[in-house]
Amino acid sequence: MESKPAKKLNAREIAAQFRDDIANGTYGPGARLPGAKGHAKKLGVALMTVQSAYGQLAEEGLVEGRPGSGTYVVDPVQGTPTAQQTAAGIRDMQAELARVTAQLTDLAERVAKLEESKERD
């Protein structure tokens, strides 16, 4: 019996995994992320997918690319948040956004039901 292949991750999902790893301290300040080529092969995705994930993390200020060396977790300047603190903040904001979105969806459904009942009256 053949098993269904696992869904391939997209760049956003890969970035989210690394963001969680940074927030949890798996990758601390100055730590090198896995090489993009090897990580892409490990995940079974295109090299560009991993490079895009690393680009997202760089845009967020969590990592920096060093030509010929790799991608590293940013070692913060004194007085600025660490990559771990920034990643945890982003993760918390995403969770809060999901919670608010669910509440808005519930509210929209309740309004639609009220409008339906008003039309029947």
Coordinates of C-alpha atoms in Angstrom, one line a residue:
M1 CA 0.0 0.0 0.0
E2 CA 1.4 3.4 -1.0
S3 CA 1.4 6.2 1.5
K4 CA 0.4 9.6 0.5
P5 CA 3.5 11.9 0.4
A6 CA 3.6 14.6 3.0
K7 CA 2.6 18.1 1.9
K8 CA 5.6 20.1 1.0
L9 CA 6.1 23.2 3.1
N10 CA 6.0 26.7 1.5
A11 CA 8.4 29.5 2.3
R12 CA 6.0 31.1 4.8
E13 CA 5.7 27.8 6.7
I14 CA 9.4 27.3 6.7
A15 CA 10.0 30.8 8.0
A16 CA 7.4 30.2 10.7
Q17 CA 9.3 27.1 11.8
F18 CA 12.6 29.0 12.0
R19 CA 10.8 31.9 13.8
D20 CA 9.6 29.5 16.4
D21 CA 13.0 27.9 16.7
I22 CA 14.6 31.4 17.2
A23 CA 11.9 32.4 19.7
N24 CA 12.4 29.1 21.7
G25 CA 16.2 29.6 21.7
T26 CA 17.0 26.7 19.5
Y27 CA 19.0 29.2 17.4
G28 CA 20.5 31.9 19.6
P29 CA 22.2 35.1 18.7
G30 CA 25.0 34.5 16.2
A31 CA 23.8 30.9 15.4
R32 CA 24.1 29.8 11.8
L33 CA 20.9 28.4 10.2
P34 CA 21.2 25.3 8.1
G35 CA 22.6 25.8 4.6
A36 CA 19.7 26.6 2.3
K37 CA 20.7 24.0 -0.3
G38 CA 21.0 21.1 2.2
H39 CA 17.8 22.2 4.1
A40 CA 15.9 22.4 0.8
K41 CA 17.0 18.8 0.0
K42 CA 16.1 17.6 3.5
L43 CA 12.6 19.1 3.2
G44 CA 12.1 18.0 -0.4
V45 CA 11.5 21.6 -1.6
A46 CA 13.1 23.9 -4.1
L47 CA 16.2 25.8 -3.0
M48 CA 14.3 29.0 -3.9
T49 CA 11.7 28.1 -1.3
V50 CA 14.2 28.0 1.6
Q51 CA 15.9 31.1 0.3
S52 CA 12.6 32.9 0.3
A53 CA 12.0 31.8 3.9
Y54 CA 15.4 33.1 4.9
G55 CA 14.5 36.4 3.0
Q56 CA 11.4 36.8 5.1
L57 CA 13.3 36.3 8.3
A58 CA 15.9 38.9 7.1
E59 CA 13.1 41.4 6.4
E60 CA 11.8 40.9 9.9
G61 CA 15.3 41.6 11.3
L62 CA 15.8 38.2 12.7
V63 CA 18.7 36.9 10.5
E64 CA 21.3 38.3 8.2
G65 CA 23.0 36.7 5.2
R66 CA 26.7 36.7 5.0
P67 CA 27.9 36.1 1.5
G68 CA 29.9 32.9 1.2
S69 CA 29.3 32.0 4.8
G70 CA 25.6 31.5 5.4
T71 CA 22.6 32.9 7.3
Y72 CA 22.9 33.8 10.9
V73 CA 20.6 34.9 13.7
V74 CA 21.2 38.6 14.4
D75 CA 23.3 39.4 17.4
P76 CA 21.5 42.5 18.6
V77 CA 23.1 45.8 19.4
Q78 CA 22.9 46.7 23.1
G79 CA 19.5 48.1 23.9
T80 CA 17.7 46.5 21.0
P81 CA 15.5 43.4 21.2
T82 CA 17.2 40.1 20.5
A83 CA 16.0 38.0 17.6
Q84 CA 14.5 35.6 20.1
Q85 CA 12.4 38.5 21.6
T86 CA 11.4 39.7 18.2
A87 CA 10.5 36.2 17.0
A88 CA 8.4 35.6 20.1
G89 CA 6.7 39.0 19.6
I90 CA 5.8 38.1 16.0
R91 CA 4.6 34.7 17.0
D92 CA 2.4 36.3 19.8
M93 CA 1.0 38.9 17.3
Q94 CA 0.1 36.1 14.9
A95 CA -1.7 34.2 17.6
E96 CA -3.6 37.4 18.6
L97 CA -4.5 38.1 15.0
A98 CA -5.9 34.5 14.6
R99 CA -7.9 35.0 17.8
V100 CA -9.4 38.4 16.6
T101 CA -10.1 36.9 13.1
A102 CA -12.0 34.1 14.7
Q103 CA -14.0 36.5 16.8
L104 CA -14.8 38.7 13.8
T105 CA -15.9 35.6 11.8
D106 CA -18.2 34.6 14.7
L107 CA -19.6 38.1 14.9
A108 CA -20.2 38.3 11.1
E109 CA -22.1 35.0 11.3
R110 CA -24.3 36.3 14.2
V111 CA -25.1 39.5 12.3
A112 CA -26.1 37.5 9.2
K113 CA -28.4 35.3 11.4
L114 CA -30.0 38.4 12.9
E115 CA -30.5 39.9 9.5
E116 CA -32.1 36.7 8.2
S117 CA -34.5 36.6 11.2
K118 CA -35.3 40.3 10.7
E119 CA -36.2 39.6 7.0
R120 CA -38.6 36.8 8.1
D121 CA -40.5 39.0 10.5

